[in-house]
Amino acid sequence: MTATQVFMAELTLLGLMVLLVIGIIIFTVWIIVAKVKKKRICLPIILLSVSIILGVGIGLFKCSHANDIRFNDWYIVGNNINTVCERLLFC
């Protein structure tokens, strides 16, 4: 991956996180309005749950790939160069 591709991947993840935060705000407001108007709140709760799960998943991915999107830092820490090279198949 070139530096431009890594940068675009980082921007994509950042954009997804921003969209998920906006979605969480919208779905929360939708739930509040539906409760006040005494309407069904099943769909906004499902959508809110999916948004939160996706946000947590993307957040964990970003935490585990903090230095470079191609490499899982949690795997590299605590291993020597030989095990990392065997696992990543690029050495």
Coordinates of C-alpha atoms in Angstrom, one line a residue:
M1 CA 0.0 0.0 0.0
T2 CA 1.2 3.4 -0.8
A3 CA 1.0 6.3 1.5
T4 CA -1.9 7.7 -0.4
Q5 CA -3.9 4.5 -0.1
V6 CA -3.2 4.3 3.7
F7 CA -4.3 8.0 4.0
M8 CA -7.5 7.3 2.1
A9 CA -8.2 4.2 4.3
E10 CA -7.7 6.3 7.4
L11 CA -10.0 9.0 6.1
T12 CA -12.6 6.4 5.2
L13 CA -12.6 5.0 8.7
L14 CA -12.8 8.5 10.2
G15 CA -15.7 9.3 7.8
L16 CA -17.5 6.2 8.9
M17 CA -17.1 7.1 12.5
V18 CA -18.5 10.5 11.9
L19 CA -21.5 9.1 10.1
L20 CA -22.1 6.6 12.9
V21 CA -22.0 9.3 15.5
I22 CA -24.5 11.4 13.5
G23 CA -26.7 8.3 13.1
I24 CA -26.6 7.6 16.8
I25 CA -27.7 11.1 17.5
I26 CA -30.5 10.9 14.9
F27 CA -31.8 7.5 16.2
T28 CA -31.7 8.7 19.8
V29 CA -33.8 11.8 18.9
W30 CA -36.1 9.5 16.9
I31 CA -36.6 7.3 19.9
I32 CA -37.4 10.2 22.2
V33 CA -39.9 11.7 19.7
A34 CA -41.6 8.3 19.2
K35 CA -41.9 7.9 23.0
V36 CA -43.4 11.3 23.4
K37 CA -45.9 10.7 20.5
K38 CA -46.5 7.2 21.8
K39 CA -45.5 5.5 18.6
R40 CA -43.6 2.3 18.0
I41 CA -39.9 2.5 18.8
C42 CA -38.7 -0.9 17.6
L43 CA -37.0 0.2 14.3
P44 CA -35.0 3.1 15.8
I45 CA -33.8 0.9 18.7
I46 CA -32.6 -1.7 16.2
L47 CA -30.9 0.9 14.1
L48 CA -29.3 2.5 17.1
S49 CA -28.0 -0.9 18.3
V50 CA -26.5 -1.6 14.9
S51 CA -24.9 1.8 14.8
I52 CA -23.4 1.3 18.2
I53 CA -22.1 -2.2 17.3
L54 CA -20.5 -0.8 14.1
G55 CA -19.0 2.1 15.9
V56 CA -17.4 -0.2 18.6
G57 CA -16.1 -2.5 15.8
I58 CA -14.5 0.3 13.9
G59 CA -13.1 1.8 17.1
L60 CA -11.5 -1.6 18.0
F61 CA -10.1 -1.9 14.5
K62 CA -8.6 1.6 14.8
C63 CA -7.1 0.8 18.2
S64 CA -5.6 -2.4 17.1
H65 CA -4.1 -0.9 13.9
A66 CA -3.0 2.4 15.4
N67 CA 0.4 2.7 13.6
D68 CA -0.5 1.3 10.2
I69 CA -3.8 0.1 8.9
R70 CA -2.1 -3.0 7.4
F71 CA -0.6 -4.4 10.7
N72 CA -2.3 -5.4 13.9
D73 CA -0.3 -3.8 16.7
W74 CA -1.8 -6.1 19.3
Y75 CA -0.3 -9.1 17.5
I76 CA 3.1 -7.5 17.0
V77 CA 3.6 -6.5 20.6
G78 CA 5.0 -9.4 22.6
N79 CA 6.2 -11.4 19.6
N80 CA 9.7 -11.6 18.1
I81 CA 10.6 -10.8 14.5
N82 CA 10.5 -14.4 13.4
T83 CA 6.9 -15.1 14.5
V84 CA 5.7 -11.8 13.1
C85 CA 7.4 -12.6 9.7
E86 CA 5.9 -16.1 9.6
R87 CA 2.5 -14.7 10.3
L88 CA 2.5 -11.7 7.9
L89 CA 4.4 -13.6 5.2
F90 CA 6.4 -10.6 3.9
C91 CA 9.9 -11.0 5.4

